[in-house]
Coordinates of C-alpha atoms in Angstrom, one line a residue:
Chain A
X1 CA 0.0 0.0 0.0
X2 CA 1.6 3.5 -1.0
X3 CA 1.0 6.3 1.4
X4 CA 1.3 9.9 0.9
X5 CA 2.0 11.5 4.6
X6 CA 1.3 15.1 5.4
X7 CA 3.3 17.5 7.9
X8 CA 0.6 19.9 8.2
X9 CA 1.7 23.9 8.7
X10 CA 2.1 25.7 11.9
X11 CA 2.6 29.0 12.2
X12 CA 6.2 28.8 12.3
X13 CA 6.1 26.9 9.0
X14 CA 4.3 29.9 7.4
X15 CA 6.6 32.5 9.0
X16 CA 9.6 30.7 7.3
X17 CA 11.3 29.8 10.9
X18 CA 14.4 27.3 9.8
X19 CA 14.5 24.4 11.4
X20 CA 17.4 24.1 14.1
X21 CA 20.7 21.8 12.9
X22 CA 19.0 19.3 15.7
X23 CA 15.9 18.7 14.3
X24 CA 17.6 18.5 10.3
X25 CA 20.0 15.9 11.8
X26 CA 17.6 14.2 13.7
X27 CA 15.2 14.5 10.0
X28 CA 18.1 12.7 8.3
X29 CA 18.8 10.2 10.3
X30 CA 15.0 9.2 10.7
X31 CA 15.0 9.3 7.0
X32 CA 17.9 6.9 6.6
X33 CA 15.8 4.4 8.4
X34 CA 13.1 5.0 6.6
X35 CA 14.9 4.7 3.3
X36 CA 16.9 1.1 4.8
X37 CA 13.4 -0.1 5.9
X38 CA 12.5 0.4 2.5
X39 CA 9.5 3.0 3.3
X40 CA 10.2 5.9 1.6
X41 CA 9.7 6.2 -2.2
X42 CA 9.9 10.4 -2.1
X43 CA 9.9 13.2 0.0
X44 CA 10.6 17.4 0.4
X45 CA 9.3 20.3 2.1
X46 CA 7.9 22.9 1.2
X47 CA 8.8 26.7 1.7
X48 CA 5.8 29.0 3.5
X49 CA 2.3 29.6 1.2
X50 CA 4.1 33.2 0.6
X51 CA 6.0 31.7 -2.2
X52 CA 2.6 29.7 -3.3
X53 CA -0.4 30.7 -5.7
X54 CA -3.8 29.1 -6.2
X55 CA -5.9 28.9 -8.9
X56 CA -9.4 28.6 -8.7
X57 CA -11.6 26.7 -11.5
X58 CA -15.2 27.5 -12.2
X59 CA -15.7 25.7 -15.4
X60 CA -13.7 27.5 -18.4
X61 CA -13.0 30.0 -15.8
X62 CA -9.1 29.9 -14.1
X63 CA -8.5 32.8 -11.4
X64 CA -5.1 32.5 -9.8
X65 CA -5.1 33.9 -6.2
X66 CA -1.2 34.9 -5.1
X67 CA -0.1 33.8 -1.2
X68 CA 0.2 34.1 1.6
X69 CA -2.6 32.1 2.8
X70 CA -4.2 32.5 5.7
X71 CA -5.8 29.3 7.2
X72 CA -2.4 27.6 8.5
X73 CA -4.9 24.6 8.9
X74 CA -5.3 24.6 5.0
X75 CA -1.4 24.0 4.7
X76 CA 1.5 21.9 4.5
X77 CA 4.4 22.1 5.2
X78 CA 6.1 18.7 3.9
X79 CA 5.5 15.2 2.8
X80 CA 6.8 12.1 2.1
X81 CA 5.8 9.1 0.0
X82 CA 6.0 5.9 1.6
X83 CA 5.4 2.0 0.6
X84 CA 3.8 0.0 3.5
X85 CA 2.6 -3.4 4.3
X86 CA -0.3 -1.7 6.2
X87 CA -2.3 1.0 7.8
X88 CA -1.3 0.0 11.1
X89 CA 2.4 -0.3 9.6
X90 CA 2.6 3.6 8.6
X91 CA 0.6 4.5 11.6
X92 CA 4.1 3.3 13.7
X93 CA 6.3 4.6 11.4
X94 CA 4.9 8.3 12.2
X95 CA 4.7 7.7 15.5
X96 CA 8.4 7.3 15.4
X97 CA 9.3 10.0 13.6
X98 CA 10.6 13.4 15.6
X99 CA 8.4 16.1 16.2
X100 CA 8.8 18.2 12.2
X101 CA 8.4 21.2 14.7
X102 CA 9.4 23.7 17.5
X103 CA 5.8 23.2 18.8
X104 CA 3.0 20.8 18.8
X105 CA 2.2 19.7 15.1
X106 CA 0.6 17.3 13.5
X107 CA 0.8 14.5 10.3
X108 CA -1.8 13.1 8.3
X109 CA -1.6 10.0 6.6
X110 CA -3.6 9.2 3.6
X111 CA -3.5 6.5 0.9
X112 CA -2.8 6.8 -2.5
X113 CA -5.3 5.2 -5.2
X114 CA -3.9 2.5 -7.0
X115 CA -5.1 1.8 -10.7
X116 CA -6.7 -0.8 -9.3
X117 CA -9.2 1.3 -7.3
X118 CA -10.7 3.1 -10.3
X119 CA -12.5 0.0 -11.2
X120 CA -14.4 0.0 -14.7
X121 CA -13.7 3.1 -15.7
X122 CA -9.9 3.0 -15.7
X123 CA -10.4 1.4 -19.6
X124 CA -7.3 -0.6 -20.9
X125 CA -5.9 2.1 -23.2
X126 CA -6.5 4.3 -19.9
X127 CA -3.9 2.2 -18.0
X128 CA -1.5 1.6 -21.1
X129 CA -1.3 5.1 -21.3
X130 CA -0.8 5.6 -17.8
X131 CA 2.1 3.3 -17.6
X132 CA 3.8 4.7 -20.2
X133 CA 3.1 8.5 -19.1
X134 CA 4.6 7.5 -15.3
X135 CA 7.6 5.5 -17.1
X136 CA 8.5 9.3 -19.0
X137 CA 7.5 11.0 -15.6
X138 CA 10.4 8.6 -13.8
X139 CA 13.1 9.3 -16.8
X140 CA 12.2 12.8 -16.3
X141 CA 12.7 12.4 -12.1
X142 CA 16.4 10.9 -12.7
Chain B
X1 CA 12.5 25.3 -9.6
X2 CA 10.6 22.5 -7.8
X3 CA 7.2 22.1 -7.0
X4 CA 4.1 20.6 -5.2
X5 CA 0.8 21.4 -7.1
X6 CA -1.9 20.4 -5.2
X7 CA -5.6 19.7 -5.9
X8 CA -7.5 20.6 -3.0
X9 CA -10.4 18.1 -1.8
X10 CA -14.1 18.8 -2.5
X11 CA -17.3 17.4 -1.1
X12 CA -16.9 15.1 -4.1
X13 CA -14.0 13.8 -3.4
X14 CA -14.5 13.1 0.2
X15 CA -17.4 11.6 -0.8
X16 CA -15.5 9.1 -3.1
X17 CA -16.9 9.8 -6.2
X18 CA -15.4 8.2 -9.1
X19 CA -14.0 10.1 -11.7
X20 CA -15.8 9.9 -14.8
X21 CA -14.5 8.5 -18.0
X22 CA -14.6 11.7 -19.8
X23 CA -11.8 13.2 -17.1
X24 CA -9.7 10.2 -16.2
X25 CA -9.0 10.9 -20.2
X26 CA -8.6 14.3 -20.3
X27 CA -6.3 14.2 -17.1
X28 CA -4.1 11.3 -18.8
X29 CA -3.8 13.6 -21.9
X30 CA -2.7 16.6 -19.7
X31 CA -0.4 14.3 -17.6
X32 CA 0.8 12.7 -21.4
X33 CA 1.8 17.2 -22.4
X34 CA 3.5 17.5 -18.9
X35 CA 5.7 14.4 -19.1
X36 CA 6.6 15.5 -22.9
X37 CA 7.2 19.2 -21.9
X38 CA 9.5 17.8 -18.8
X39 CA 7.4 19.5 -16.2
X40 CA 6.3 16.5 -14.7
X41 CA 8.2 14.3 -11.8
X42 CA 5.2 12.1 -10.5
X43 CA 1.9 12.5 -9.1
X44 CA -1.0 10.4 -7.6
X45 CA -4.6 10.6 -6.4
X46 CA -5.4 10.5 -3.1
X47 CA -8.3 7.8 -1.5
X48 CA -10.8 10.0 1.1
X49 CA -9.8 11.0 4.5
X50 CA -12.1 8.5 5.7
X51 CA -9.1 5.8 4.6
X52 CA -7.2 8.6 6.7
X53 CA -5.4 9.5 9.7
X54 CA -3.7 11.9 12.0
X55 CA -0.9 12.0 14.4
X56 CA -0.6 14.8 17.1
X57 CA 2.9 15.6 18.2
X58 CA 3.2 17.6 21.5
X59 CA 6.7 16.8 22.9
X60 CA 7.2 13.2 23.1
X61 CA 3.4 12.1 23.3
X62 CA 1.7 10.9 20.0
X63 CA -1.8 11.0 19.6
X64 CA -3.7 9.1 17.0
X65 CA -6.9 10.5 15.4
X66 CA -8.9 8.0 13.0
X67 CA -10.2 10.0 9.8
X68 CA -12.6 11.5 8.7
X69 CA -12.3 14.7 8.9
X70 CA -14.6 17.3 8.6
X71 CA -13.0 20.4 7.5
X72 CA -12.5 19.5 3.4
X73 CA -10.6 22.8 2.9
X74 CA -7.9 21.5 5.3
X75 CA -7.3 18.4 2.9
X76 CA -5.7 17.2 -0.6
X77 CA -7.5 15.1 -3.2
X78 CA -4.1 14.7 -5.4
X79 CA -0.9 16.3 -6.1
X80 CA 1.7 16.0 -8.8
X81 CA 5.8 17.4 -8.2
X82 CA 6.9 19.6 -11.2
X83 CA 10.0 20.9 -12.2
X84 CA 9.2 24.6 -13.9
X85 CA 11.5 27.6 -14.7
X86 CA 9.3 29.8 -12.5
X87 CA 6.5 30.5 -10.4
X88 CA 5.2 32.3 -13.1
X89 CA 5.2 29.1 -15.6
X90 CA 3.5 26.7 -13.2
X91 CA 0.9 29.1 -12.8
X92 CA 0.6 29.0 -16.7
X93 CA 0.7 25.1 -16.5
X94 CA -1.9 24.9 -14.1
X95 CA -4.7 26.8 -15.8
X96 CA -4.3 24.5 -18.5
X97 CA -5.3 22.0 -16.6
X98 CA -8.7 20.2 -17.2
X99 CA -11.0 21.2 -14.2
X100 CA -10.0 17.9 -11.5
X101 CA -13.3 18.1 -10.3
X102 CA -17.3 18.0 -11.2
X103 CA -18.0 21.4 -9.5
X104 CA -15.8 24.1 -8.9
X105 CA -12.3 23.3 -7.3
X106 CA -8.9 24.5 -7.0
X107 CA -5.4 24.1 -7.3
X108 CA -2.0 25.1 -4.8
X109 CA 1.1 25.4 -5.8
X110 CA 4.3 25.3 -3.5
X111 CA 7.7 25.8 -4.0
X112 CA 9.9 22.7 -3.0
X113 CA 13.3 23.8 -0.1
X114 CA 16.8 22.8 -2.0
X115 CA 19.3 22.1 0.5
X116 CA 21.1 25.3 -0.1
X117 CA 18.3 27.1 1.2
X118 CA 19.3 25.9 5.1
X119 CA 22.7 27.2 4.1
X120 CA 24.7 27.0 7.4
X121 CA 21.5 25.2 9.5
X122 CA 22.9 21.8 7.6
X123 CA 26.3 20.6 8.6
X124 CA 28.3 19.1 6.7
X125 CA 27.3 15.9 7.9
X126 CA 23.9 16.1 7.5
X127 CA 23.9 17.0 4.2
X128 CA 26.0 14.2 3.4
X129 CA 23.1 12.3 4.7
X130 CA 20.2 13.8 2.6
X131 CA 23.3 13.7 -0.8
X132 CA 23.5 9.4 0.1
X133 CA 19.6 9.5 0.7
X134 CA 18.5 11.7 -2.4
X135 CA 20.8 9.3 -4.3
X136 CA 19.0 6.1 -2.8
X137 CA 15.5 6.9 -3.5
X138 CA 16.2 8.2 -6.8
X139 CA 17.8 5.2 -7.5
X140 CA 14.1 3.2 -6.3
X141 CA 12.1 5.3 -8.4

């Protein structure tokens, strides 16, 4: 089961605060487990919504809204993608992982849908051309 | 630069309403002129927070919270990691996008941290550390 996991934004995330040399170390080295346990497929950051945009759709209509944003719940600050046996399995995994921030935070953990999951819909040309458009995405990644 | 574009979750997607035929092409066609322009790293759907859940950290305590939750602004229905020139040109990307949703919905894109942008945070050890790890993922995708 893949995994996309969430470090949602605090407000020291949004004001840019660096993270201390502790907590990067202490990042790295819970990232080297994570890569040896072989957990993580992907993961990065992400500097405050100030640097961000959204764009809002209304049919043919596109609007693009700049940042900063300012629900902090709305936000994220980081993610990772992960490859586990289980819920429960990822569910440990976070719990082991060091507080992302100076204060009380939090991480969500959703799953990922799988071709599979798309059921009739996902035709076979559909999933022909998926392959092939994630192989190029990959080549493009390396 | 890098970054995170984000399609924000609707009432739709929470609900777990299949996509219809109609997108799941047109998406696959936008993913298809992303890939061939270079813009495009990966990406993936997300299942409803109802498949969810959420960790509290406060010190060393860890506090686990079952989805779902109720706030669909605060959530992500899909993302995809780009690799653009500029702000400016993901923006332009974006709108070209085929609506993700049914109704109205929208789209968030963040700007990826480099390394260098720590600058003297990161000692040399750790970034040794991200260099070896960086190098190991890449080398699983």
């Amino acid at each position: 089961m893949r995994f996309m996991i969430i470090v949602k934004a605090t407000k020291d995330s949004e004001a840019g605060l660096m993270p201390s040399t502790e907590l990067l170390a202490a990042m790295g080295a819970y990232n080297e487990e994570l890569v040896k346990a072989g957990i993580m497929l992907a993961g990065d950051g992400l500097h405050p919504s100030t640097k961000g945009a959204r764009i809002r759709f209304d049919g043919e209509k596109r609007a693009v809204v700049d940042g900063p944003f300012a629900e902090t719940k709305e936000l994220i600050a980081g993610f990772w993608i992960w490859q586990c046996k289980s819920w429960d399995e990822a569910i440990e995994w976070v719990k082991r992982c060091p507080n992302p921030m100076t204060g009380p935070s939090e991480i969500e953990i959703r799953q990922i849908f799988e071709a599979e999951d798309f059921g009739a819909e996902f035709t076979p040309e559909l999933r022909a051309q998926e392959e092939r458009v994630w192989a190029e995405a990959k080549k493009n990644a390396g | 630069m890098r970054f995170m574009v984000m399609v924000k979750a609707t009432t739709d997607s929470e609900a777990g309403a299949q996509p219809t035929q109609e997108l799941l092409d047109a998406m696959m066609a936008y993913n298809e002129e992303l890939v061939k322009a270079g813009i495009m790293k990966g990406g993936d759907g997300l299942q409803p927070s109802s498949k969810g859940a959420r960790v509290q950290f406060d010190g060393a305590k860890r506090s686990v919270v079952d989805g779902p939750f109720a706030e669909t602004k605060e959530l992500v229905a899909g993302f995809w990691l780009w690799e653009c020139k500029s702000l400016d040109e993901a923006i332009a990307w974006v709108k070209r996008c085929p609506n993700p949703m049914p109704g109205p919905s929208e789209i968030e894109i963040r700007p990826l941290y480099e390394l260098a942008d720590f600058g003297e945070i990161v000692t040399p050890e750790t970034a040794a550390t991200w260099d070896r790890l960086k190098t190991e993922i890449g080398d699983k995708s």
